[in-house]
C-alpha positions as YAML, in Angstrom:
chain: A
units: angstrom
residues:
- id: 1
  name: SER
  ca: [-6.66, -9.56, 12.18]
- id: 2
  name: THR
  ca: [-8.12, -9.09, 8.71]
- id: 3
  name: LEU
  ca: [-8.68, -5.99, 6.64]
- id: 4
  name: LEU
  ca: [-10.41, -5.75, 3.28]
- id: 5
  name: CYS
  ca: [-9.77, -3.00, 0.74]
- id: 6
  name: CYS
  ca: [-11.10, -2.91, -2.81]
- id: 7
  name: CYS
  ca: [-9.93, -1.05, -5.89]
- id: 8
  name: ALA
  ca: [-12.58, -0.86, -8.61]
- id: 9
  name: ALA
  ca: [-10.16, 0.42, -11.27]
- id: 10
  name: GLY
  ca: [-8.20, -2.81, -11.38]
- id: 11
  name: ALA
  ca: [-10.81, -5.21, -10.02]
- id: 12
  name: VAL
  ca: [-8.47, -6.11, -7.16]
- id: 13
  name: LEU
  ca: [-9.44, -7.04, -3.66]
- id: 14
  name: LEU
  ca: [-6.86, -6.80, -0.91]
- id: 15
  name: LEU
  ca: [-6.96, -9.20, 2.02]
- id: 16
  name: LEU
  ca: [-4.64, -8.47, 4.89]
- id: 17
  name: LEU
  ca: [-3.26, -11.36, 6.90]
- id: 18
  name: LEU
  ca: [-0.71, -9.74, 9.15]
- id: 19
  name: PRO
  ca: [2.00, -8.96, 8.20]
- id: 20
  name: LEU
  ca: [1.28, -10.32, 4.69]
- id: 21
  name: LEU
  ca: [-0.99, -8.81, 2.08]
- id: 22
  name: ARG
  ca: [-2.80, -10.93, -0.48]
- id: 23
  name: LEU
  ca: [-4.15, -9.45, -3.70]
- id: 24
  name: TRP
  ca: [-7.08, -11.20, -5.35]
- id: 25
  name: ASP
  ca: [-8.58, -10.67, -8.80]
- id: 26
  name: VAL
  ca: [-12.27, -10.07, -8.16]
- id: 27
  name: GLU
  ca: [-13.33, -11.24, -11.62]
- id: 28
  name: THR
  ca: [-11.48, -14.60, -11.60]
- id: 29
  name: GLY
  ca: [-11.38, -15.22, -7.87]
- id: 30
  name: LYS
  ca: [-7.68, -16.10, -8.14]
- id: 31
  name: GLU
  ca: [-4.88, -14.82, -5.98]
- id: 32
  name: ARG
  ca: [-2.69, -12.39, -7.93]
- id: 33
  name: ALA
  ca: [0.13, -11.86, -5.46]
- id: 34
  name: THR
  ca: [1.29, -12.13, -1.88]
- id: 35
  name: LEU
  ca: [3.08, -9.00, -0.73]
- id: 36
  name: SER
  ca: [5.64, -9.50, 2.00]
- id: 37
  name: GLY
  ca: [8.17, -7.11, 3.46]
- id: 38
  name: HIS
  ca: [6.72, -5.54, 6.57]
- id: 39
  name: THR
  ca: [7.98, -7.01, 9.83]
- id: 40
  name: ALA
  ca: [5.03, -5.97, 12.00]
- id: 41
  name: GLU
  ca: [1.28, -5.48, 11.77]
- id: 42
  name: ILE
  ca: [0.07, -3.47, 8.76]
- id: 43
  name: VAL
  ca: [-2.40, -0.84, 9.93]
- id: 44
  name: SER
  ca: [-3.03, 1.23, 6.80]
- id: 45
  name: VAL
  ca: [-3.55, 0.53, 3.09]
- id: 46
  name: CYS
  ca: [-4.49, 2.79, 0.21]
- id: 47
  name: PHE
  ca: [-4.80, 2.23, -3.55]
- id: 48
  name: ASN
  ca: [-4.05, 5.09, -5.94]
- id: 49
  name: THR
  ca: [-6.90, 6.10, -8.27]
- id: 50
  name: ALA
  ca: [-5.49, 4.12, -11.23]
- id: 51
  name: GLY
  ca: [-5.36, 0.99, -9.09]
- id: 52
  name: ASP
  ca: [-1.78, 0.15, -10.05]
- id: 53
  name: LEU
  ca: [-0.06, 1.26, -6.83]
- id: 54
  name: LEU
  ca: [-0.73, 0.42, -3.22]
- id: 55
  name: ALA
  ca: [0.68, 2.20, -0.17]
- id: 56
  name: THR
  ca: [0.93, 0.43, 3.17]
- id: 57
  name: GLY
  ca: [1.79, 1.64, 6.67]
- id: 58
  name: SER
  ca: [2.91, -0.54, 9.54]
- id: 59
  name: PHE
  ca: [3.87, -0.78, 13.20]
- id: 60
  name: ASP
  ca: [7.40, -1.53, 11.89]
- id: 61
  name: HIS
  ca: [7.76, 2.26, 11.33]
- id: 62
  name: ASP
  ca: [7.87, 1.86, 7.52]
- id: 63
  name: SER
  ca: [5.57, 2.75, 4.68]
- id: 64
  name: ARG
  ca: [5.89, 0.73, 1.48]
- id: 65
  name: LEU
  ca: [4.79, 1.40, -2.06]
- id: 66
  name: TRP
  ca: [3.78, -1.67, -4.07]
- id: 67
  name: ASP
  ca: [3.28, -2.32, -7.78]
- id: 68
  name: VAL
  ca: [-0.11, -4.05, -7.86]
- id: 69
  name: ARG
  ca: [0.52, -5.81, -11.20]
- id: 70
  name: SER
  ca: [3.84, -7.40, -10.24]
- id: 71
  name: GLY
  ca: [3.33, -7.63, -6.48]
- id: 72
  name: GLN
  ca: [6.77, -6.12, -5.94]
- id: 73
  name: CYS
  ca: [7.70, -3.46, -3.40]
- id: 74
  name: VAL
  ca: [8.94, -0.50, -5.43]
- id: 75
  name: HIS
  ca: [9.89, 1.83, -2.58]
- id: 76
  name: VAL
  ca: [10.31, 1.80, 1.20]
- id: 77
  name: LEU
  ca: [9.80, 5.00, 3.16]
- id: 78
  name: SER
  ca: [11.71, 4.41, 6.37]
- id: 79
  name: GLY
  ca: [12.98, 6.54, 9.20]
- id: 80
  name: HIS
  ca: [9.65, 7.27, 10.87]
- id: 81
  name: ARG
  ca: [9.84, 7.56, 14.67]
- id: 82
  name: GLY
  ca: [6.69, 5.56, 15.20]
- id: 83
  name: GLU
  ca: [4.11, 3.42, 13.47]
- id: 84
  name: VAL
  ca: [2.72, 4.60, 10.14]
- id: 85
  name: SER
  ca: [-1.00, 4.57, 10.90]
- id: 86
  name: SER
  ca: [-2.26, 6.38, 7.80]
- id: 87
  name: THR
  ca: [-1.35, 6.24, 4.12]
- id: 88
  name: VAL
  ca: [-2.91, 8.29, 1.34]
- id: 89
  name: PHE
  ca: [-2.15, 9.32, -2.23]
- id: 90
  name: ASN
  ca: [-2.33, 12.90, -3.43]
- id: 91
  name: HIS
  ca: [-5.28, 12.83, -5.82]
- id: 92
  name: ALA
  ca: [-4.50, 16.21, -7.42]
- id: 93
  name: GLY
  ca: [-5.90, 16.67, -10.90]
- id: 94
  name: GLU
  ca: [-3.82, 16.02, -13.99]
- id: 95
  name: GLY
  ca: [-1.13, 18.65, -14.44]
- id: 96
  name: GLN
  ca: [-1.11, 19.50, -10.74]
- id: 97
  name: HIS
  ca: [1.77, 18.42, -8.57]
- id: 98
  name: ALA
  ca: [2.22, 17.98, -4.86]
- id: 99
  name: PRO
  ca: [4.85, 20.18, -3.25]
- id: 100
  name: ALA
  ca: [8.28, 18.59, -2.85]
- id: 101
  name: LEU
  ca: [8.91, 17.02, 0.54]
- id: 102
  name: ARG
  ca: [12.02, 17.67, 2.58]
- id: 103
  name: ALA
  ca: [13.54, 15.65, 5.40]
- id: 104
  name: GLY
  ca: [11.55, 16.27, 8.54]
- id: 105
  name: ASP
  ca: [8.33, 17.19, 6.75]
- id: 106
  name: CYS
  ca: [5.23, 15.72, 8.29]
- id: 107
  name: ILE
  ca: [2.52, 14.55, 5.91]
...
């Protein structure tokens, strides 16, 4: 299965080859990074508006946050009871903050 996702801010194209993600520089056509860490099919991807972070969700019950520049996983959100089928960033305006999350909150 293949999924394409593009981020105009950083000229990055994401190609999903389960369970690996490959980041490509659209301008040079060169691969920037291969992101590995999920142990099952990735079913959701989302770039933040700046294009420097990527969130992924998977059938492995984890969501991961990736640094697009380095290709490194910077945080794993685990403990979900099922697959993470949707990932999204809070795109609140500058100076606005999302409410704090507590254990058991559903987002």
